[in-house]
């Protein structure tokens, strides 16, 4: 058995990855270290909780003592580092936890890698570190880092730390930068689940600005398969963009969701734009396609239908997340445009 430490495995991408990896890599024993912030949810892994190849540890990646203990007690051969504060809007309210977890937490893990050694440290980063594009062009792995939001800045700082540890201490680290993910088990503050749940409740769908911001969408299962391949086959010291090339404006995504759910476009409500909102992201994925045999499993439209069907069938997963706190948060961000009615508040 090979022991792999996964951080942030109770979050959206981490939980999807753990489920995927337990099926795909039978010889892995997964240690899932997660602090269980508002975004971490053990229910996302309820179906594999009792798998003998899976161990959950509640804890903070910034806790150096805990990380030391984990390394001393286990023969950790690889790390896949998902744990992060991940929501741009929250980083605009308060950047503190973003710098703490995304920068300091990553450094604690890098120091452990330096001290104890692993075969591979895979750092999960984002396309947002590159900043924004105009109407044309793509970011490749050599594009300069020009992050704009506090979230993107904290991720870019972590990427630079990884780079420094590779260069200075020759640690076997790889960085992946994926575009916007969507799919099952995504916390409903993010665009696609937010819109699906608002539409299901016949509530207004708040769209920032003119809705013409472009994102390059990837189905979470496709990101997970790319991460697995890069972890096993990627070259230490390298960075790989992960994208399936599905560029859409936010308003088109929202209209697609309404169409699939059979709801009217009149539910759309344009709201004040996010401060510093990046206009367009788009990734060049040629390096990944040339270096591996990865390809996306299905077109965007099919993955979106699968995602919507999953949310319709899994109210037991998302209903407990629609708390008073969550409602207050949404009111703060979008004003009255996004508040579930009384009966769905608790
Ligand atoms: N969601 C996307 O579209 C997207 C796109 C590109 C990159 N990423 C990156 O992928 C990674 C995972 O994103 P996600 O959407 O699954 O995030 P998420 O917010 O859904 O999950 C983050 C997880 O990390 C845990 N966590 C937070 N702080 C922690 C700490 N200090 N110690 C231990 N655990 C902690 C949370 O409890 C949660 O389970 C992040 O690094 C993010 O930057 C996300």
mmCIF file with all atom_site columns, C-alpha atoms in Angstrom, residues 117-257:
data_model
loop_
_atom_site.group_PDB
_atom_site.id
_atom_site.type_symbol
_atom_site.label_atom_id
_atom_site.label_alt_id
_atom_site.label_comp_id
_atom_site.label_asym_id
_atom_site.label_entity_id
_atom_site.label_seq_id
_atom_site.pdbx_PDB_ins_code
_atom_site.Cartn_x
_atom_site.Cartn_y
_atom_site.Cartn_z
_atom_site.occupancy
_atom_site.B_iso_or_equiv
_atom_site.pdbx_formal_charge
_atom_site.auth_seq_id
_atom_site.auth_comp_id
_atom_site.auth_asym_id
_atom_site.auth_atom_id
_atom_site.pdbx_PDB_model_num
ATOM 1   C CA . UNK A 1 117 ? 10.789  13.704 2.052   1.00 0.00 ? 117 UNK A CA 1
ATOM 2   C CA . UNK A 1 118 ? 8.039   12.391 -0.229  1.00 0.00 ? 118 UNK A CA 1
ATOM 3   C CA . UNK A 1 119 ? 8.067   11.031 -3.785  1.00 0.00 ? 119 UNK A CA 1
ATOM 4   C CA . UNK A 1 120 ? 5.635   13.694 -4.971  1.00 0.00 ? 120 UNK A CA 1
ATOM 5   C CA . UNK A 1 121 ? 4.023   16.910 -3.701  1.00 0.00 ? 121 UNK A CA 1
ATOM 6   C CA . UNK A 1 122 ? 1.166   17.998 -5.932  1.00 0.00 ? 122 UNK A CA 1
ATOM 7   C CA . UNK A 1 123 ? 0.065   21.563 -5.287  1.00 0.00 ? 123 UNK A CA 1
ATOM 8   C CA . UNK A 1 124 ? -3.435  22.351 -6.541  1.00 0.00 ? 124 UNK A CA 1
ATOM 9   C CA . UNK A 1 125 ? -3.544  25.887 -7.876  1.00 0.00 ? 125 UNK A CA 1
ATOM 10  C CA . UNK A 1 126 ? -5.820  27.891 -10.136 1.00 0.00 ? 126 UNK A CA 1
ATOM 11  C CA . UNK A 1 127 ? -5.972  29.767 -13.450 1.00 0.00 ? 127 UNK A CA 1
ATOM 12  C CA . UNK A 1 128 ? -6.795  32.894 -11.424 1.00 0.00 ? 128 UNK A CA 1
ATOM 13  C CA . UNK A 1 129 ? -3.085  33.374 -10.616 1.00 0.00 ? 129 UNK A CA 1
ATOM 14  C CA . UNK A 1 130 ? -2.545  34.573 -14.199 1.00 0.00 ? 130 UNK A CA 1
ATOM 15  C CA . UNK A 1 131 ? -4.922  37.531 -13.849 1.00 0.00 ? 131 UNK A CA 1
ATOM 16  C CA . UNK A 1 132 ? -7.375  38.442 -16.581 1.00 0.00 ? 132 UNK A CA 1
ATOM 17  C CA . UNK A 1 133 ? -7.451  38.220 -20.367 1.00 0.00 ? 133 UNK A CA 1
ATOM 18  C CA . UNK A 1 134 ? -9.039  40.497 -22.940 1.00 0.00 ? 134 UNK A CA 1
ATOM 19  C CA . UNK A 1 135 ? -11.312 39.061 -25.602 1.00 0.00 ? 135 UNK A CA 1
ATOM 20  C CA . UNK A 1 136 ? -8.606  36.927 -27.193 1.00 0.00 ? 136 UNK A CA 1
ATOM 21  C CA . UNK A 1 137 ? -5.627  34.808 -26.174 1.00 0.00 ? 137 UNK A CA 1
ATOM 22  C CA . UNK A 1 138 ? -4.906  32.059 -23.654 1.00 0.00 ? 138 UNK A CA 1
ATOM 23  C CA . UNK A 1 139 ? -2.715  31.668 -20.598 1.00 0.00 ? 139 UNK A CA 1
ATOM 24  C CA . UNK A 1 140 ? -0.005  29.051 -20.864 1.00 0.00 ? 140 UNK A CA 1
ATOM 25  C CA . UNK A 1 141 ? 2.244   27.832 -18.038 1.00 0.00 ? 141 UNK A CA 1
ATOM 26  C CA . UNK A 1 142 ? 4.844   30.518 -18.828 1.00 0.00 ? 142 UNK A CA 1
ATOM 27  C CA . UNK A 1 143 ? 2.394   33.421 -18.625 1.00 0.00 ? 143 UNK A CA 1
ATOM 28  C CA . UNK A 1 144 ? 3.314   35.895 -15.878 1.00 0.00 ? 144 UNK A CA 1
ATOM 29  C CA . UNK A 1 145 ? 1.497   35.701 -12.553 1.00 0.00 ? 145 UNK A CA 1
ATOM 30  C CA . UNK A 1 146 ? -0.704  38.801 -12.250 1.00 0.00 ? 146 UNK A CA 1
ATOM 31  C CA . UNK A 1 147 ? -3.349  37.916 -9.665  1.00 0.00 ? 147 UNK A CA 1
ATOM 32  C CA . UNK A 1 148 ? -6.075  40.457 -8.996  1.00 0.00 ? 148 UNK A CA 1
ATOM 33  C CA . UNK A 1 149 ? -8.240  39.283 -6.076  1.00 0.00 ? 149 UNK A CA 1
ATOM 34  C CA . UNK A 1 150 ? -6.932  38.581 -2.552  1.00 0.00 ? 150 UNK A CA 1
ATOM 35  C CA . UNK A 1 151 ? -7.806  34.894 -3.193  1.00 0.00 ? 151 UNK A CA 1
ATOM 36  C CA . UNK A 1 152 ? -5.785  34.780 -6.421  1.00 0.00 ? 152 UNK A CA 1
ATOM 37  C CA . UNK A 1 153 ? -2.927  36.639 -4.763  1.00 0.00 ? 153 UNK A CA 1
ATOM 38  C CA . UNK A 1 154 ? -2.754  34.090 -1.942  1.00 0.00 ? 154 UNK A CA 1
ATOM 39  C CA . UNK A 1 155 ? -2.733  31.203 -4.433  1.00 0.00 ? 155 UNK A CA 1
ATOM 40  C CA . UNK A 1 156 ? -0.025  32.883 -6.532  1.00 0.00 ? 156 UNK A CA 1
ATOM 41  C CA . UNK A 1 157 ? 2.065   33.415 -3.390  1.00 0.00 ? 157 UNK A CA 1
ATOM 42  C CA . UNK A 1 158 ? 1.740   29.716 -2.592  1.00 0.00 ? 158 UNK A CA 1
ATOM 43  C CA . UNK A 1 159 ? 2.756   28.823 -6.154  1.00 0.00 ? 159 UNK A CA 1
ATOM 44  C CA . UNK A 1 160 ? 5.859   30.992 -5.797  1.00 0.00 ? 160 UNK A CA 1
ATOM 45  C CA . UNK A 1 161 ? 6.733   29.295 -2.511  1.00 0.00 ? 161 UNK A CA 1
ATOM 46  C CA . UNK A 1 162 ? 6.439   25.887 -4.189  1.00 0.00 ? 162 UNK A CA 1
ATOM 47  C CA . UNK A 1 163 ? 8.677   27.142 -6.967  1.00 0.00 ? 163 UNK A CA 1
ATOM 48  C CA . UNK A 1 164 ? 11.229  28.430 -4.423  1.00 0.00 ? 164 UNK A CA 1
ATOM 49  C CA . UNK A 1 165 ? 11.310  25.075 -2.567  1.00 0.00 ? 165 UNK A CA 1
ATOM 50  C CA . UNK A 1 166 ? 11.789  23.194 -5.843  1.00 0.00 ? 166 UNK A CA 1
ATOM 51  C CA . UNK A 1 167 ? 14.632  25.464 -6.842  1.00 0.00 ? 167 UNK A CA 1
ATOM 52  C CA . UNK A 1 168 ? 16.311  25.781 -3.427  1.00 0.00 ? 168 UNK A CA 1
ATOM 53  C CA . UNK A 1 169 ? 15.706  22.343 -1.896  1.00 0.00 ? 169 UNK A CA 1
ATOM 54  C CA . UNK A 1 170 ? 15.014  20.214 -4.998  1.00 0.00 ? 170 UNK A CA 1
ATOM 55  C CA . UNK A 1 171 ? 11.718  18.932 -3.598  1.00 0.00 ? 171 UNK A CA 1
ATOM 56  C CA . UNK A 1 172 ? 9.702   16.851 -6.142  1.00 0.00 ? 172 UNK A CA 1
ATOM 57  C CA . UNK A 1 173 ? 6.764   19.241 -6.445  1.00 0.00 ? 173 UNK A CA 1
ATOM 58  C CA . UNK A 1 174 ? 4.353   19.771 -9.320  1.00 0.00 ? 174 UNK A CA 1
ATOM 59  C CA . UNK A 1 175 ? 1.717   22.497 -9.674  1.00 0.00 ? 175 UNK A CA 1
ATOM 60  C CA . UNK A 1 176 ? -1.629  22.106 -11.434 1.00 0.00 ? 176 UNK A CA 1
ATOM 61  C CA . UNK A 1 177 ? -3.651  25.160 -12.432 1.00 0.00 ? 177 UNK A CA 1
ATOM 62  C CA . UNK A 1 178 ? -7.169  24.311 -13.420 1.00 0.00 ? 178 UNK A CA 1
ATOM 63  C CA . UNK A 1 179 ? -9.950  26.472 -14.695 1.00 0.00 ? 179 UNK A CA 1
ATOM 64  C CA . UNK A 1 180 ? -13.368 26.823 -12.969 1.00 0.00 ? 180 UNK A CA 1
ATOM 65  C CA . UNK A 1 181 ? -14.729 23.479 -11.744 1.00 0.00 ? 181 UNK A CA 1
ATOM 66  C CA . UNK A 1 182 ? -18.354 22.438 -11.430 1.00 0.00 ? 182 UNK A CA 1
ATOM 67  C CA . UNK A 1 183 ? -20.127 19.215 -10.500 1.00 0.00 ? 183 UNK A CA 1
ATOM 68  C CA . UNK A 1 184 ? -21.545 17.302 -7.514  1.00 0.00 ? 184 UNK A CA 1
ATOM 69  C CA . UNK A 1 185 ? -20.762 18.304 -3.901  1.00 0.00 ? 185 UNK A CA 1
ATOM 70  C CA . UNK A 1 186 ? -19.900 21.955 -4.645  1.00 0.00 ? 186 UNK A CA 1
ATOM 71  C CA . UNK A 1 187 ? -20.790 24.325 -1.809  1.00 0.00 ? 187 UNK A CA 1
ATOM 72  C CA . UNK A 1 188 ? -23.697 26.468 -3.029  1.00 0.00 ? 188 UNK A CA 1
ATOM 73  C CA . UNK A 1 189 ? -21.888 29.832 -2.799  1.00 0.00 ? 189 UNK A CA 1
ATOM 74  C CA . UNK A 1 190 ? -20.177 29.139 -6.155  1.00 0.00 ? 190 UNK A CA 1
ATOM 75  C CA . UNK A 1 191 ? -21.846 30.211 -9.416  1.00 0.00 ? 191 UNK A CA 1
ATOM 76  C CA . UNK A 1 192 ? -23.288 26.977 -10.810 1.00 0.00 ? 192 UNK A CA 1
ATOM 77  C CA . UNK A 1 193 ? -24.741 25.410 -7.603  1.00 0.00 ? 193 UNK A CA 1
ATOM 78  C CA . UNK A 1 194 ? -25.923 28.864 -6.437  1.00 0.00 ? 194 UNK A CA 1
ATOM 79  C CA . UNK A 1 195 ? -27.909 29.307 -9.636  1.00 0.00 ? 195 UNK A CA 1
ATOM 80  C CA . UNK A 1 196 ? -29.240 25.731 -9.622  1.00 0.00 ? 196 UNK A CA 1
ATOM 81  C CA . UNK A 1 197 ? -30.522 26.005 -6.047  1.00 0.00 ? 197 UNK A CA 1
ATOM 82  C CA . UNK A 1 198 ? -31.982 29.495 -6.533  1.00 0.00 ? 198 UNK A CA 1
ATOM 83  C CA . UNK A 1 199 ? -33.777 28.299 -9.673  1.00 0.00 ? 199 UNK A CA 1
ATOM 84  C CA . UNK A 1 200 ? -35.093 25.182 -7.889  1.00 0.00 ? 200 UNK A CA 1
ATOM 85  C CA . UNK A 1 201 ? -36.517 27.526 -5.218  1.00 0.00 ? 201 UNK A CA 1
ATOM 86  C CA . UNK A 1 202 ? -37.907 29.979 -7.836  1.00 0.00 ? 202 UNK A CA 1
ATOM 87  C CA . UNK A 1 203 ? -35.711 32.665 -6.265  1.00 0.00 ? 203 UNK A CA 1
ATOM 88  C CA . UNK A 1 204 ? -33.914 35.422 -8.200  1.00 0.00 ? 204 UNK A CA 1
ATOM 89  C CA . UNK A 1 205 ? -30.625 34.427 -9.854  1.00 0.00 ? 205 UNK A CA 1
ATOM 90  C CA . UNK A 1 206 ? -28.128 37.243 -9.095  1.00 0.00 ? 206 UNK A CA 1
ATOM 91  C CA . UNK A 1 207 ? -25.718 37.868 -11.994 1.00 0.00 ? 207 UNK A CA 1
ATOM 92  C CA . UNK A 1 208 ? -22.781 40.221 -11.509 1.00 0.00 ? 208 UNK A CA 1
ATOM 93  C CA . UNK A 1 209 ? -22.507 43.320 -13.750 1.00 0.00 ? 209 UNK A CA 1
ATOM 94  C CA . UNK A 1 210 ? -23.452 42.716 -17.392 1.00 0.00 ? 210 UNK A CA 1
ATOM 95  C CA . UNK A 1 211 ? -22.999 38.922 -17.074 1.00 0.00 ? 211 UNK A CA 1
ATOM 96  C CA . UNK A 1 212 ? -20.445 38.883 -19.877 1.00 0.00 ? 212 UNK A CA 1
ATOM 97  C CA . UNK A 1 213 ? -17.503 37.685 -17.772 1.00 0.00 ? 213 UNK A CA 1
ATOM 98  C CA . UNK A 1 214 ? -16.035 34.576 -19.391 1.00 0.00 ? 214 UNK A CA 1
ATOM 99  C CA . UNK A 1 215 ? -14.935 31.466 -17.518 1.00 0.00 ? 215 UNK A CA 1
ATOM 100 C CA . UNK A 1 216 ? -13.344 28.290 -18.890 1.00 0.00 ? 216 UNK A CA 1
ATOM 101 C CA . UNK A 1 217 ? -15.429 25.513 -17.275 1.00 0.00 ? 217 UNK A CA 1
ATOM 102 C CA . UNK A 1 218 ? -14.213 22.020 -16.406 1.00 0.00 ? 218 UNK A CA 1
ATOM 103 C CA . UNK A 1 219 ? -16.272 19.154 -15.010 1.00 0.00 ? 219 UNK A CA 1
ATOM 104 C CA . UNK A 1 220 ? -14.831 18.157 -11.652 1.00 0.00 ? 220 UNK A CA 1
ATOM 105 C CA . UNK A 1 221 ? -14.470 14.492 -12.708 1.00 0.00 ? 221 UNK A CA 1
ATOM 106 C CA . UNK A 1 222 ? -12.244 15.615 -15.580 1.00 0.00 ? 222 UNK A CA 1
ATOM 107 C CA . UNK A 1 223 ? -10.095 17.705 -13.255 1.00 0.00 ? 223 UNK A CA 1
ATOM 108 C CA . UNK A 1 224 ? -9.796  14.675 -10.922 1.00 0.00 ? 224 UNK A CA 1
ATOM 109 C CA . UNK A 1 225 ? -8.638  12.366 -13.718 1.00 0.00 ? 225 UNK A CA 1
ATOM 110 C CA . UNK A 1 226 ? -6.109  14.993 -14.853 1.00 0.00 ? 226 UNK A CA 1
ATOM 111 C CA . UNK A 1 227 ? -4.816  15.423 -11.281 1.00 0.00 ? 227 UNK A CA 1
ATOM 112 C CA . UNK A 1 228 ? -4.382  11.630 -10.927 1.00 0.00 ? 228 UNK A CA 1
ATOM 113 C CA . UNK A 1 229 ? -2.470  11.404 -14.215 1.00 0.00 ? 229 UNK A CA 1
ATOM 114 C CA . UNK A 1 230 ? -0.254  14.395 -13.412 1.00 0.00 ? 230 UNK A CA 1
ATOM 115 C CA . UNK A 1 231 ? 0.474   13.078 -9.899  1.00 0.00 ? 231 UNK A CA 1
ATOM 116 C CA . UNK A 1 232 ? 1.638   9.758  -11.380 1.00 0.00 ? 232 UNK A CA 1
ATOM 117 C CA . UNK A 1 233 ? 3.203   10.849 -14.660 1.00 0.00 ? 233 UNK A CA 1
ATOM 118 C CA . UNK A 1 234 ? 3.989   14.574 -14.360 1.00 0.00 ? 234 UNK A CA 1
ATOM 119 C CA . UNK A 1 235 ? 7.545   15.844 -14.276 1.00 0.00 ? 235 UNK A CA 1
ATOM 120 C CA . UNK A 1 236 ? 8.783   17.215 -10.912 1.00 0.00 ? 236 UNK A CA 1
ATOM 121 C CA . UNK A 1 237 ? 9.315   20.969 -11.007 1.00 0.00 ? 237 UNK A CA 1
ATOM 122 C CA . UNK A 1 238 ? 6.733   21.464 -13.762 1.00 0.00 ? 238 UNK A CA 1
ATOM 123 C CA . UNK A 1 239 ? 3.388   23.261 -13.848 1.00 0.00 ? 239 UNK A CA 1
ATOM 124 C CA . UNK A 1 240 ? 0.407   21.971 -15.848 1.00 0.00 ? 240 UNK A CA 1
ATOM 125 C CA . UNK A 1 241 ? -2.712  23.891 -16.846 1.00 0.00 ? 241 UNK A CA 1
ATOM 126 C CA . UNK A 1 242 ? -5.904  21.809 -16.722 1.00 0.00 ? 242 UNK A CA 1
ATOM 127 C CA . UNK A 1 243 ? -8.764  22.937 -18.927 1.00 0.00 ? 243 UNK A CA 1
ATOM 128 C CA . UNK A 1 244 ? -11.320 21.397 -21.225 1.00 0.00 ? 244 UNK A CA 1
ATOM 129 C CA . UNK A 1 245 ? -11.677 24.550 -23.316 1.00 0.00 ? 245 UNK A CA 1
ATOM 130 C CA . UNK A 1 246 ? -15.360 25.232 -22.525 1.00 0.00 ? 246 UNK A CA 1
ATOM 131 C CA . UNK A 1 247 ? -15.477 29.017 -22.499 1.00 0.00 ? 247 UNK A CA 1
ATOM 132 C CA . UNK A 1 248 ? -18.835 30.534 -21.606 1.00 0.00 ? 248 UNK A CA 1
ATOM 133 C CA . UNK A 1 249 ? -20.093 33.861 -20.350 1.00 0.00 ? 249 UNK A CA 1
ATOM 134 C CA . UNK A 1 250 ? -21.740 33.759 -16.936 1.00 0.00 ? 250 UNK A CA 1
ATOM 135 C CA . UNK A 1 251 ? -25.061 34.811 -18.418 1.00 0.00 ? 251 UNK A CA 1
ATOM 136 C CA . UNK A 1 252 ? -24.962 31.907 -20.896 1.00 0.00 ? 252 UNK A CA 1
ATOM 137 C CA . UNK A 1 253 ? -24.274 29.456 -18.051 1.00 0.00 ? 253 UNK A CA 1
ATOM 138 C CA . UNK A 1 254 ? -27.210 30.879 -16.086 1.00 0.00 ? 254 UNK A CA 1
ATOM 139 C CA . UNK A 1 255 ? -29.565 30.770 -19.100 1.00 0.00 ? 255 UNK A CA 1
ATOM 140 C CA . UNK A 1 256 ? -28.549 27.141 -19.761 1.00 0.00 ? 256 UNK A CA 1
ATOM 141 C CA . UNK A 1 257 ? -29.364 26.205 -16.166 1.00 0.00 ? 257 UNK A CA 1
#
